[in-house]
Every structure is written in structure tokens, then in C-alpha cells.
């Protein structure tokens, strides 16, 4: 047995642990190790990794189609296919093929900007993950049109000029669609197409380059694609273009400020300095991304669920947990987390991706994924079609679940679960594999000297403390398998059982990786135990409110929800457009109203909160859909008291969370908490009560 020491928790080092440290200190590789990061002295020879002079790859994304998700993740993908994502082409006017500039060879048409590529980046990856032939054909219809739209100079797509400058923002998104398509198809036309386009960008005068608000904020997306192509071709002009992009992108290097306070820009663009770090090797660029992340959360992000209170744009004085974030912001944040995990190797980013994916993102849509709302908040007790401005920074019906509305999120939401599923497993620099985001899945990948293996992961994580990985196909292949230990896990235990029944155990502390390098055989099993515990977070800036967590899950008050069906055409926001044949009766909107009291504060033993809550386990849902109030497999039994003066305010929002501790004459009673991601109405940041009982 090998026991790892983690001084953060002052755990003792056993004799075996000391031997491990001595061996590791001598630079000798052992079959079972605990590491902070992968060793980047080597570069993955089986998948495209960073070429010099780019900084070495910490982890490498596997090509589209390598991962087949199962369990609840697959159910989410199937609901996307059967829901809004899969049928948006029948609803959205922006996806109407008639006179669509994205389908035009010369880029002309009466519509065509960000909406098509926003939708396609998720739709295309979803098609690959589900191996859905009809969806793959539909994806190819758009990809072929894009490839045929390239002009003589290299520019492509809709002809959009803004203040005399060519608009590059929509093209940035479409490049990501092309990258996924190439990884799936190996269609070499993508390489020559992108090469010509980037040569055009390089020669474009800087007075015309990245000047519009959106493209200037989000130039990091363009930079990411440039490095993707450079790693394939090695064309050095791409590094010159990388410098040009960074030079002309908004300044995300400011220590105490951001270029703008738009929630999606922040979630998407804060990573740009870390992306450029790959070329600059300047640690200040890497640190700037961490600074950006913590700055927005220090000012507006003292809330559970991983996001921040920007509504559409963050405003001074509006940081209460009733402020929300766009659905676009959630999926872009998850994508940023995935990219930063691959760039830095820091498990922090995987933890944060899970935080958003489990706690904030699922409740932004109806359980069947057929409609979504523009803004979702940690404390949200009414979701209707009224105008809640200036309580939120949007004027109009921005809180209703509507499939015809919210033009950007309507299309951009599609990337959320496909990108999550596509990053469950990653390749490592030493020709191994990392189980990055735990979920039931199968991965087919090349490892070691080029052999192909198939690993199957079975788990109900995050509603399960055990992850089981079984080697299904392996020709006696030697390669390293990495297992991530989340930050909330005090000590993880990995047990390897080979086909002869021999067991080996490795222990590791939080925020580390267990590295198992051995010759694997079909039938070998790794069982990873991630013991979960209850803990409470306190949010000083927001009235010393608290949130309750169990492992990676944050819990919200169970509020009975009443769903009221509405006409989607009549409740859409002002800039929405839909096709003439779109049938609102098949695609209704829903208001959600509370049918039980919501204004509770928590009563618990602050010194030992774990003694005040009881985990209630239920059977795993037969439909593999745990993020609905009716089928959650875990709940928490708690104690709380009502705070009568905490009400819905004049803007139709729950009033600011009261300053804790709150005195109340109401009796303390049993209440139930359910996972935040399953609560479409919720109180997630609770005041703490002092009851007169």
C-alpha cells in the first residue's frame, strides 16, 4: 500500500509513504504515484500535442468520437437531440436555410451571424457522440457550405462589415465547428481552408482587425484555433498571427479591472492570457487568467454554484444571490474550465467545471431540454414572463422558460453537455489517459506504443462515491492511467485488481492525481473511492449567508413548483425571431411559480454542521435523469425557520438575503434540501436564523 502525504490536512506519512517519497525524489518512476501535474518532459506521440515553441501540453483533448458517454450524461445528450438542440432548425429564423448567408457561396443572404455556428458547435459534437447518422448528415450540409464559401483572398462566411471592418466573430465560432469536424472526419480540406483564412488575417491591416466589441473581447477564441492549426502544420506564420491577435484583443491583463463586465465575455474571454501563455511562456499571462477568475468572483461571485451575479452585465451594488447569469455564460465558463485544465494541468479547473455543470447549468433548462431561460440565479423563487428590470439588468421577459427566445442562449446552449462529454477523458503527455470528469462512459484511445485500448467507467457520480474503471480491450499494453482527486475529497483510495485477483491500493489527498503505470490486461479493474462529506460555505459579502454542500453537490431548499404553460410567441423577448412554420403548441413556454414557502433560514450547529444534516438516499431514477425534483437520488434533511419579512420585492424577485444571524419568532421545523441542479426554483444561499423557539 502506498499512502500519500498532504500537509494541508496534516496527515501522517507511513513507512510506505516515506519510501515512495524517497524513490520519487531520486527521479525513479514507480508503478503507483501521486503527482501534482503530469510530467511534460515527454510529449504525447499518438495525438496532436503542442509543438515547440508552444509550452508543452499538460493534457490533450481526444478526437471527437473517441468517447461514448453513458448513464445520466448520455440521457442529457439524448434529451438535447430530442429537444431544443435537435429541433432548433425547425424553430429558429436564424437557422432558416432559405437565403441564409452561411449557406451562400459568396456570403450574401438576409440573415447569418453568430447563431448558426453557436448552434452547430454543439449540434455537430452531439451528432458524433451519439453517432446519429441523420444529425451527421445535417452537420455536413452546413460544413460543406462553409468550406465552399471561401473567397479568393481566404475570407469566408457571411459578408458582414461593421464600421468598415470585416466582422470576424461569427467566423471564430465556425472555426471550432470545423476543428471538431476535422477530428471526426480527418477531412484535409479543413487544414488548407484554415491556413488560407489565417494568412488573410495576418495580412489584414491592424486598423481593421478585431475592432468590433464582440470580436475584440473574444479574440482568445481565434487564438485557440490558430494554435490548434499550428500544432498540425507547424507553419510559423501562425505564431506571428498569434502575437497579432493577442496585441489586438481586449486587455485581460489588468490586475484590478476587466475590459468590460458582460457576463458571457468574462466567462469566455478571461482565459485569453493563459492561452497566449502557451506562446509567450510568461507566467504573468498565466497568472492574469487566475486573477480574472477570482476578481469577478470577489466582486460579484460570492454565491454558490460556481458562477457570478452579472445578469447580462455586472453592476455595482448588484451582487446578491438573486442576481443571475446568462445560460450562455454557464456553457462558456464550462468550456473555459475544460481548456484551462488542458493548458495548466491544474485540477482546480476540473473541479470548477463540475461545480457549474452539476449545480448551476442543469436548472437553466426545463427537464426535457425543450426550453430555456436567459437568466438563472442561485436564489430564484419566481420564473415568469414579467419584466424584472432594474432588479435584473435586462428589460423584458427574461426569466421564463421559452424555446423561441433569448437569441444567443437559444443557440449557444447546445455546446454545454456535448463539450462536457467530450472532455470526460483526456490524453496525457506520457501516452496515457486521464479520467478527468467522472461519469459513466467508454473511451477508445491509443496509448503506450500506439496500441488501442477500451476502458469502461461505471458510476452514478456525482451521486456516487465510487468510480469503477474496467479494462475491456488491451493487448497486454503498458500505459499510465491518471485519476483526479477533487478538492473536496480529503482522501481518495484507488484499488487496482488484476485479472488474477491481486490487489494494490493507492491513497491520495485533495487536488492531486493518482498515476498508475502498469501493463494492463483485459479484465483489470480500478476502483476509485471518493468519500464525500458535508461542509458549509459562508459568503461574507452577501449577508454572511451560507450554502450547504455534500461532495461536489450544492443543495437548495425544496420548493414545490407549479408550471404554467404559456404561448412561446407571446412571451419571447423583443429580438426573437422564428420560422413561419414553427408550431408554438408543440414548443410551449413555462412559467414556474412557488407552491410552498421559500423564505427559510437554516438552523444548524455552526461548529459541527455535519451533525445537523442527514443525507437521505433514494433509488437511482429508472430514466437516468437525476437533475429533476421528482427523481433526485439524494436529498438532505435539515432544520430551518421562516423569515416572514423576507419576501418577493417590487421587482418580482426575492428580496436581498437578510444579514445573518436573523432573529425570527417562527418555529424551527424540518425542511428538505435537494441538489441545486434539480431546483428550477431555489434558495441556495441561506440566511442563518436565531429562532425564538
XYZ file of C-alpha atoms in Angstrom:
693
model
C 0.000 0.000 0.000
C 1.209 3.488 -0.828
C -0.053 6.351 1.335
C 0.362 9.903 0.107
C 1.023 12.785 2.497
C -0.870 16.026 2.103
C 0.381 18.619 4.573
C -2.765 20.711 4.110
C -4.582 18.183 6.286
C -1.562 17.189 8.415
C -1.986 13.512 7.662
C 0.807 11.173 8.876
C 3.296 9.666 6.458
C 3.514 5.895 6.760
C 6.729 3.969 6.185
C 5.463 3.068 2.733
C 4.730 6.718 2.106
C 8.295 7.680 3.096
C 9.673 5.050 0.746
C 7.528 6.473 -2.069
C 8.808 9.993 -1.415
C 12.405 8.826 -1.371
C 12.021 6.931 -4.636
C 10.177 9.840 -6.276
C 12.873 12.236 -5.061
C 15.509 10.159 -6.827
C 13.657 10.601 -10.104
C 12.727 6.903 -10.326
C 9.302 6.218 -11.784
C 7.177 3.848 -9.718
C 4.074 1.975 -10.888
C 1.879 3.840 -8.404
C 2.436 7.542 -7.753
C 0.652 10.614 -6.508
C 1.527 13.715 -8.523
C 0.531 17.379 -8.745
C 0.792 17.516 -12.534
C 1.769 15.172 -15.341
C 5.422 15.143 -16.343
C 5.726 17.221 -19.520
C 9.308 16.229 -20.273
C 7.720 13.966 -22.857
C 5.104 14.817 -25.445
C 2.225 12.618 -26.494
C 3.256 10.927 -29.741
C -0.162 9.479 -30.519
C -2.301 12.604 -30.533
C -1.610 16.132 -31.695
C 0.160 17.976 -28.878
C 1.709 21.414 -28.609
C 4.642 21.907 -30.952
C 7.641 23.912 -29.861
C 7.928 26.751 -29.132
C 4.472 26.427 -27.557
C 4.542 25.328 -23.931
C 4.134 21.553 -23.561
C 0.636 20.102 -23.380
C -0.438 19.165 -19.869
C -3.400 17.202 -21.224
C -4.635 16.608 -24.764
C -8.237 16.513 -25.930
C -9.151 13.251 -27.620
C -10.630 13.447 -31.132
C -14.386 13.701 -31.473
C -15.895 10.225 -31.421
C -13.338 8.722 -29.001
C -15.692 8.885 -26.008
C -19.096 7.236 -25.732
C -20.902 8.613 -22.684
C -23.392 6.517 -20.741
C -25.703 6.910 -17.776
C -27.125 10.320 -16.964
C -24.720 12.181 -19.295
C -25.938 10.136 -22.245
C -29.510 10.806 -21.155
C -28.781 14.547 -21.226
C -27.382 14.207 -24.739
C -30.394 12.222 -25.900
C -32.727 14.826 -24.440
C -30.772 17.502 -26.296
C -31.195 15.550 -29.524
C -34.925 15.099 -28.916
C -35.318 18.603 -27.510
C -34.425 22.142 -28.463
C -30.931 21.456 -29.816
C -32.038 18.714 -32.184
C -35.081 20.628 -33.449
C -33.864 24.215 -33.430
C -33.611 24.098 -37.220
C -37.420 23.875 -37.289
C -37.895 26.853 -34.959
C -35.177 29.473 -35.236
C -35.419 32.038 -38.008
C -31.628 32.313 -37.832
C -31.337 28.653 -38.902
C -33.811 29.010 -41.742
C -31.936 27.709 -44.786
C -33.701 29.964 -47.256
C -31.389 32.860 -48.147
C -29.078 32.024 -45.245
C -25.676 33.688 -45.685
C -23.920 30.670 -44.127
C -25.190 28.522 -46.992
C -24.253 31.059 -49.662
C -21.095 30.599 -51.710
C -20.427 34.339 -51.838
C -21.535 35.119 -48.266
C -24.673 37.013 -49.221
C -28.053 36.470 -47.655
C -30.620 38.195 -45.488
C -29.511 36.544 -42.234
C -26.393 34.917 -40.844
C -24.123 35.821 -37.911
C -23.313 34.024 -34.652
C -26.459 31.910 -34.386
C -25.618 29.155 -36.901
C -22.113 28.417 -35.597
C -23.274 28.753 -31.976
C -25.829 26.029 -32.612
C -23.611 23.928 -34.877
C -20.668 23.666 -32.455
C -22.871 21.756 -30.016
C -25.090 20.045 -32.566
C -22.153 18.637 -34.536
C -20.366 17.303 -31.466
C -23.653 15.837 -30.249
C -24.067 14.043 -33.573
C -20.621 12.459 -33.176
C -21.163 11.471 -29.549
C -24.455 9.748 -30.351
C -23.258 8.529 -33.758
C -26.543 9.806 -35.147
C -26.396 9.487 -38.936
C -29.189 11.975 -39.633
C -27.551 14.605 -37.440
C -24.161 13.929 -39.009
C -25.682 14.488 -42.464
C -27.221 17.745 -41.287
C -23.888 18.852 -39.830
C -22.151 18.115 -43.117
C -24.708 20.246 -45.000
C -23.504 23.315 -43.124
C -19.827 22.345 -43.098
C -19.773 21.784 -46.856
C -21.375 25.179 -47.412
C -18.770 26.838 -45.216
C -15.884 25.117 -46.984
C -17.321 26.226 -50.335
C -17.757 29.828 -49.182
C -14.064 30.707 -49.024
C -13.222 33.603 -51.306
C -10.073 34.159 -53.311
C -8.428 36.140 -50.505
C -9.196 33.497 -47.830
C -12.110 35.215 -46.082
C -15.242 33.082 -45.693
C -18.794 33.084 -44.396
C -21.337 35.927 -44.314
C -20.172 39.265 -45.650
C -20.550 41.443 -42.561
C -18.948 44.848 -42.290
C -19.041 46.868 -39.078
C -17.715 50.426 -39.264
C -15.814 49.478 -42.409
C -14.146 46.451 -40.786
C -14.837 42.800 -41.628
C -16.623 41.099 -38.738
C -14.672 38.061 -37.533
C -16.732 36.998 -34.532
C -19.094 34.551 -36.263
C -16.137 33.034 -38.093
C -14.335 32.422 -34.790
C -17.148 30.141 -33.663
C -17.372 28.393 -37.025
C -13.659 27.562 -36.829
C -14.410 25.496 -33.713
C -17.085 23.619 -35.687
C -14.535 22.910 -38.402
C -11.985 21.672 -35.860
C -14.444 19.151 -34.411
C -15.396 18.072 -37.918
C -11.744 17.526 -38.837
C -11.093 15.467 -35.707
C -14.085 13.289 -36.572
C -13.555 13.005 -40.337
C -9.865 13.764 -40.977
C -11.046 15.863 -43.929
C -7.839 17.612 -45.041
C -9.804 20.398 -46.705
C -10.235 21.891 -43.246
C -6.475 22.325 -42.901
C -5.968 24.123 -46.214
C -9.123 26.180 -45.605
C -7.978 27.409 -42.184
C -4.445 28.018 -43.449
C -5.709 30.319 -46.195
C -8.033 32.108 -43.804
C -5.313 32.743 -41.258
C -2.957 34.037 -43.958
C -5.698 36.520 -44.842
C -5.997 37.517 -41.168
C -2.245 38.049 -40.937
C -2.176 40.429 -43.904
C -5.296 42.317 -42.780
C -4.312 45.817 -41.663
C -4.414 46.157 -37.878
C -6.661 49.182 -38.189
C -9.323 46.754 -39.468
C -8.552 43.783 -37.196
C -10.644 42.837 -34.116
C -12.221 46.262 -33.772
C -15.845 45.371 -33.041
C -16.877 44.933 -29.375
C -17.615 41.209 -29.524
C -14.631 40.074 -31.564
C -12.249 42.295 -29.621
C -13.432 40.868 -26.304
C -13.325 37.285 -27.564
C -10.126 37.243 -29.609
C -8.912 34.362 -27.453
C -11.260 32.036 -29.346
C -9.455 32.971 -32.570
C -6.093 32.458 -30.874
C -7.090 28.987 -29.684
C -7.857 27.973 -33.290
C -4.543 29.373 -34.519
C -2.634 27.180 -32.062
C -4.804 24.189 -32.985
C -3.746 24.584 -36.612
C -0.110 25.300 -35.755
C 0.105 22.010 -33.874
C -1.000 20.220 -37.027
C 1.051 22.064 -39.637
C 3.942 23.793 -37.879
C 3.522 26.850 -40.129
C 5.487 29.557 -38.336
C 3.395 32.416 -39.747
C 0.723 31.250 -37.321
C 2.889 32.292 -34.380
C 3.183 35.762 -35.871
C -0.600 35.799 -36.182
C -0.866 34.680 -32.552
C 1.094 37.757 -31.461
C -1.119 39.963 -33.622
C -4.297 38.513 -32.114
C -3.099 38.985 -28.545
C -1.963 42.523 -29.332
C -5.397 43.469 -30.686
C -7.610 41.584 -28.240
C -9.116 43.449 -25.284
C -6.728 43.759 -22.350
C -7.487 40.871 -19.993
C -4.200 41.537 -18.170
C -5.441 44.297 -15.836
C -4.814 43.428 -12.170
C -7.930 45.110 -10.708
C -10.248 45.591 -13.661
C -11.786 43.825 -16.638
C -12.188 45.216 -20.170
C -15.975 45.012 -19.765
C -18.432 43.426 -17.356
C -20.601 41.429 -19.756
C -21.111 38.012 -18.210
C -20.513 35.933 -21.338
C -17.447 37.928 -22.335
C -15.968 37.296 -18.902
C -16.758 33.571 -18.797
C -15.416 33.110 -22.321
C -12.554 35.562 -22.552
C -10.851 35.538 -19.154
C -8.772 32.611 -20.388
C -7.161 34.542 -23.277
C -3.938 35.413 -21.374
C -3.460 31.760 -20.369
C -3.945 30.739 -23.995
C -1.303 33.240 -25.094
C 0.977 31.972 -22.308
C 1.496 28.885 -24.447
C 3.420 31.095 -26.882
C 4.866 33.751 -24.563
C 5.980 31.425 -21.723
C 5.457 34.473 -19.495
C 3.967 33.409 -16.156
C 2.294 36.831 -15.894
C -0.048 35.783 -18.704
C -0.961 32.589 -16.905
C -1.470 34.429 -13.631
C -3.690 37.019 -15.319
C -6.266 34.360 -16.114
C -6.364 33.259 -12.479
C -6.635 36.925 -11.462
C -9.571 37.460 -13.824
C -11.348 34.409 -12.463
C -11.000 35.482 -8.833
C -11.664 39.188 -9.451
C -15.165 38.697 -10.847
C -15.984 36.280 -8.051
C -14.598 38.512 -5.345
C -16.811 41.368 -6.521
C -19.912 39.575 -7.810
C -19.384 35.876 -7.202
C -19.873 35.251 -3.504
C -22.628 32.819 -4.364
C -22.925 29.041 -4.668
C -22.894 27.204 -7.968
C -19.612 28.448 -9.422
C -20.880 31.470 -11.374
C -21.349 35.136 -10.526
C -24.135 37.726 -10.350
C -23.809 39.618 -13.592
C -27.274 39.103 -15.112
C -26.190 40.374 -18.528
C -23.744 42.987 -17.240
C -22.377 43.151 -13.709
C -23.318 46.361 -11.860
C -22.030 47.892 -8.661
C -24.386 47.176 -5.794
C -25.962 44.171 -7.544
C -24.150 41.145 -6.158
C -26.856 39.417 -4.110
C -27.519 35.719 -4.921
C -30.766 36.798 -6.576
C -28.651 38.155 -9.444
C -28.023 35.545 -12.103
C -26.062 34.711 -15.191
C -26.952 34.011 -18.798
C -27.193 30.415 -19.926
C -24.511 31.393 -22.478
C -22.229 32.344 -19.599
C -22.607 28.942 -17.964
C -21.645 26.891 -21.005
C -18.791 29.241 -21.925
C -17.438 29.005 -18.371
C -17.506 25.211 -18.538
C -15.690 25.315 -21.872
C -13.073 27.684 -20.411
C -12.584 25.342 -17.462
C -12.002 22.410 -19.801
C -9.476 24.342 -21.891
C -7.634 25.616 -18.815
C -7.406 22.111 -17.382
C -5.648 21.059 -20.577
C -3.376 24.128 -20.609
C -2.386 24.196 -16.917
C -2.964 20.668 -15.672
C -4.459 22.267 -12.560
C -7.277 20.056 -11.201
C -8.907 23.238 -9.908
C -10.407 23.777 -13.343
C -11.981 20.323 -13.460
C -13.454 20.926 -10.007
C -14.913 24.223 -11.146
C -16.318 22.741 -14.347
C -18.144 20.159 -12.248
C -19.386 22.848 -9.876
C -21.108 24.709 -12.715
C -22.200 21.546 -14.537
C -23.843 19.954 -11.503
C -25.201 22.968 -9.652
C -25.980 25.897 -11.966
C -26.273 24.639 -15.529
C -28.964 21.884 -15.353
C -31.638 24.139 -13.843
C -31.329 26.724 -16.624
C -33.478 24.495 -18.839
C -36.671 22.519 -18.475
C -36.010 18.877 -17.540
C -36.820 17.731 -21.092
C -34.356 20.307 -22.526
C -37.056 21.710 -24.805
C -36.847 25.282 -23.494
C -34.509 27.505 -21.511
C -34.404 30.802 -19.699
C -31.986 33.607 -20.284
C -31.109 34.298 -16.631
C -30.805 31.781 -13.773
C -29.867 32.728 -10.206
C -28.767 30.885 -7.050
C -31.759 32.395 -5.223
C -34.700 32.328 -7.623
C -38.249 31.911 -6.352
C -40.259 33.013 -9.385
C -39.691 32.316 -13.077
C -42.321 34.211 -15.059
C -42.801 36.320 -18.176
C -42.739 39.705 -16.416
C -40.194 42.490 -16.763
C -37.938 42.410 -13.671
C -35.797 45.425 -14.561
C -33.966 47.088 -12.857
C -33.786 44.223 -10.367
C -32.055 42.332 -13.143
C -30.070 44.087 -15.831
C -32.492 43.231 -18.646
C -35.841 44.696 -19.687
C -38.346 42.102 -20.820
C -39.482 38.533 -20.121
C -36.017 37.177 -19.386
C -36.933 34.673 -16.666
C -39.462 32.465 -18.455
C -38.540 29.084 -19.946
C -39.001 29.788 -23.662
C -37.737 27.806 -26.697
C -38.371 30.706 -29.119
C -36.493 33.330 -27.121
C -33.083 34.505 -25.945
C -31.419 34.604 -29.345
C -27.833 33.939 -28.194
C -28.525 31.350 -25.463
C -31.144 29.681 -27.642
C -28.324 28.617 -29.974
C -25.234 28.613 -27.757
C -26.651 26.330 -25.064
C -26.052 23.360 -27.359
C -22.348 23.092 -26.528
C -22.880 22.508 -22.782
C -23.324 18.757 -22.449
C -21.516 17.699 -25.680
C -18.365 19.594 -24.678
C -18.636 18.194 -21.156
C -18.925 14.651 -22.517
C -16.038 15.269 -24.920
C -13.729 16.095 -22.010
C -14.550 13.166 -19.709
C -11.247 11.566 -20.743
C -8.024 13.260 -21.866
C -4.723 12.020 -23.233
C -1.566 12.639 -21.191
C 1.961 13.670 -22.254
C 3.305 10.194 -21.437
C 0.916 8.426 -23.835
C -1.568 7.617 -21.123
C -5.113 8.593 -20.206
C -6.701 10.801 -17.569
C -10.177 10.240 -16.168
C -10.813 13.979 -15.953
C -14.544 14.407 -15.333
C -16.086 11.332 -13.770
C -19.162 9.904 -15.492
C -20.316 6.612 -16.903
C -18.575 6.287 -20.252
C -16.410 4.227 -22.580
C -13.226 5.535 -24.138
C -11.386 4.072 -27.120
C -7.912 5.538 -27.365
C -4.344 4.878 -28.405
C -1.845 4.551 -25.601
C 1.684 3.346 -24.885
C 3.405 2.413 -28.112
C 0.279 3.016 -30.168
C -1.952 0.182 -29.033
C -5.685 0.811 -28.825
C -7.447 0.194 -25.534
C -11.034 0.390 -24.425
C -11.816 1.446 -20.882
C -15.288 1.403 -19.390
C -16.226 3.659 -16.496
C -19.283 2.830 -14.398
C -20.572 5.203 -11.731
C -23.508 7.380 -10.742
C -21.127 10.194 -9.798
C -21.793 12.881 -8.537
C -24.453 10.848 -6.719
C -21.942 8.099 -6.024
C -18.673 7.937 -4.105
C -17.267 5.099 -6.198
C -15.923 5.118 -9.743
C -15.119 1.755 -11.338
C -12.904 1.582 -14.424
C -12.648 -1.752 -16.234
C -10.176 -2.551 -18.988
C -12.307 -4.113 -21.710
C -9.755 -4.393 -24.509
C -5.990 -4.375 -24.142
C -3.214 -6.361 -25.743
C -1.091 -6.510 -22.594
C -0.483 -2.800 -23.039
C 1.652 -0.707 -20.683
C 0.497 2.868 -20.162
C -0.201 5.297 -17.303
C -3.746 5.885 -16.085
C -4.341 9.100 -14.140
C -7.206 9.607 -11.690
C -8.153 13.093 -10.467
C -8.769 13.651 -6.761
C -11.258 16.536 -6.333
C -10.535 19.379 -3.913
C -13.496 18.475 -1.690
C -12.215 14.913 -1.155
C -9.989 14.627 1.914
C -8.513 11.296 0.891
C -9.157 9.170 -2.182
C -8.402 5.468 -2.341
C -7.699 3.680 -5.632
C -7.616 -0.112 -5.657
C -6.278 -1.980 -8.684
C -7.420 -5.588 -9.033
C -5.733 -7.503 -11.827
C -7.232 -10.458 -13.653
C -5.538 -12.832 -11.189
C -7.197 -11.132 -8.232
C -4.100 -9.361 -6.911
C -4.949 -6.008 -5.308
C -2.851 -2.862 -4.942
C -4.053 0.234 -3.121
C -3.004 3.865 -3.503
C -4.157 6.782 -1.337
C -4.022 10.449 -2.255
C -5.063 13.778 -0.816
C -7.159 16.516 -2.346
C -6.309 18.213 -5.664
C -3.783 15.597 -6.736
C -3.571 12.936 -9.422
C -3.094 9.239 -8.821
C -0.848 7.863 -11.563
C -0.948 4.117 -12.176
C 1.594 2.924 -14.723
C 1.465 -0.779 -15.412
C 0.929 -3.364 -18.094
C -2.819 -3.656 -18.345
C -4.847 -6.688 -19.336
C -8.484 -7.025 -20.308
C -10.414 -7.605 -17.105
C -8.212 -5.460 -14.861
C -10.316 -3.189 -12.654
C -9.591 0.096 -10.903
C -11.992 1.115 -8.176
C -11.680 4.704 -7.022
C -13.307 5.647 -3.740
C -14.032 9.366 -3.303
C -15.522 9.657 0.207
C -17.872 12.629 0.361
C -18.612 14.746 3.392
C -20.890 17.626 4.256
C -19.480 21.137 4.502
C -20.861 24.652 4.639
C -19.608 27.684 2.717
C -20.103 31.180 4.115
C -20.495 34.206 1.839
C -19.475 37.290 3.899
C -20.245 39.838 1.180
C -23.822 38.601 0.916
C -25.004 38.905 4.488
C -22.900 36.025 5.767
C -25.349 33.714 4.032
C -24.400 30.044 3.812
C -24.643 27.238 1.289
C -24.641 23.541 2.074
C -22.566 21.041 0.102
C -22.118 17.304 0.050
C -19.148 16.336 -2.095
C -19.444 18.229 -5.403
C -23.156 18.925 -4.956
C -24.627 22.110 -3.515
C -28.127 21.857 -2.051
C -31.137 24.164 -2.292
C -34.413 24.408 -0.451
C -37.031 22.112 -1.919
C -39.750 24.457 -3.192
C -42.889 22.949 -4.666
C -43.065 24.155 -8.262
C -46.195 24.950 -10.256
C -45.687 25.036 -14.028
C -47.944 27.312 -16.077
C -47.930 26.771 -19.843
C -47.633 29.912 -21.982
C -47.605 30.775 -25.676
C -43.965 30.983 -26.767
C -44.648 33.597 -29.427
C -46.318 35.927 -26.954
C -43.674 35.579 -24.236
C -40.495 35.871 -26.323
C -38.081 38.741 -25.802
C -38.089 41.576 -28.334
C -35.253 40.446 -30.629
C -36.551 36.875 -31.032
C -37.409 35.557 -34.477
C -38.923 32.250 -35.523
C -39.802 30.447 -38.699
C -43.290 30.833 -40.150
C -43.919 27.105 -39.796
C -42.782 26.919 -36.157
C -45.610 25.475 -34.081
C -45.857 27.087 -30.618
C -48.292 24.400 -29.471
C -45.506 21.819 -29.829
C -42.982 24.143 -28.200
C -44.694 25.909 -25.285
C -43.107 28.202 -22.737
C -43.439 27.718 -18.995
C -43.664 29.985 -16.031
C -42.671 28.393 -12.727
C -44.343 29.633 -9.546
C -43.663 28.614 -5.952
C -46.371 26.430 -4.363
C -44.753 26.248 -0.934
C -42.988 28.719 1.383
C -39.447 29.603 0.345
C -38.308 32.220 2.889
C -36.424 29.901 5.232
C -33.197 30.425 7.107
C -31.128 27.486 8.294
C -30.606 26.452 11.901
C -27.558 24.272 12.441
C -24.562 23.674 14.662
C -22.077 26.057 13.108
C -19.066 24.427 14.785
C -20.014 20.960 13.516
C -22.537 21.432 10.700
C -22.335 17.794 9.650
C -24.288 16.886 12.801
C -27.273 18.995 11.728
C -27.980 17.460 8.329
C -29.000 13.963 7.307
C -28.338 12.578 3.843
C -31.420 10.804 2.510
C -30.697 8.363 -0.299
C -33.320 7.224 -2.782
C -33.187 4.708 -5.605
C -31.406 5.721 -8.759
C -34.030 7.021 -11.208
C -35.075 4.480 -13.812
C -34.882 7.148 -16.525
C -31.243 8.074 -15.700
C -32.318 11.697 -15.141
C -31.212 12.738 -11.635
C -31.471 16.524 -12.090
C -35.232 16.793 -11.642
C -37.002 17.473 -8.365
C -39.089 14.305 -8.679
C -36.212 11.906 -9.280
C -33.156 13.190 -7.389
C -31.421 10.231 -5.719
C -30.045 12.324 -2.826
C -31.642 14.866 -0.533
C -30.649 16.479 2.757
C -32.886 16.671 5.791
C -32.261 19.966 7.582
C -33.759 22.331 10.143
C -34.924 25.839 9.399
C -37.305 28.601 10.317
C -39.277 31.022 8.187
C -38.345 34.702 7.994
C -41.687 36.471 7.332
C -40.129 39.796 6.347
C -38.094 38.143 3.579
C -40.496 38.443 0.650
C -40.733 38.992 -3.080
C -39.909 42.658 -3.722
C -41.356 45.303 -6.034
C -39.314 43.924 -8.965
C -40.764 40.437 -8.647
C -37.521 38.999 -7.247
C -36.812 37.525 -3.859
C -35.533 40.396 -1.730
C -31.852 40.644 -0.775
C -30.774 37.852 1.514
C -31.063 39.084 5.145
C -27.936 39.658 7.216
C -27.122 36.631 9.355
C -27.874 35.799 12.065
C -31.561 36.622 11.668
C -33.876 36.701 14.677
C -37.269 35.137 13.987
C -40.209 34.180 16.172
C -41.136 31.393 13.789
C -40.601 27.815 14.987
C -37.717 25.698 13.765
C -39.020 22.844 11.632
C -37.791 20.045 9.435
C -37.116 21.078 5.841
C -35.723 19.221 2.853
C -32.928 20.312 0.568
C -32.390 18.923 -2.907
C -29.432 19.246 -5.274
C -29.198 22.751 -6.681
C -29.073 21.495 -10.267
C -32.509 19.884 -9.860
C -34.149 23.006 -8.411
C -35.575 25.327 -11.058
C -36.891 27.428 -8.183
C -34.434 27.577 -5.332
C -32.906 29.177 -2.321
C -29.254 28.160 -2.372
C -27.703 30.933 -0.259
C -29.480 30.785 3.106
C -29.558 33.217 5.979
C -28.756 31.667 9.354
C -31.573 32.033 11.877
C -31.711 32.552 15.634
C -35.102 31.220 16.497
C -37.113 32.323 19.485
C -38.243 28.723 19.891
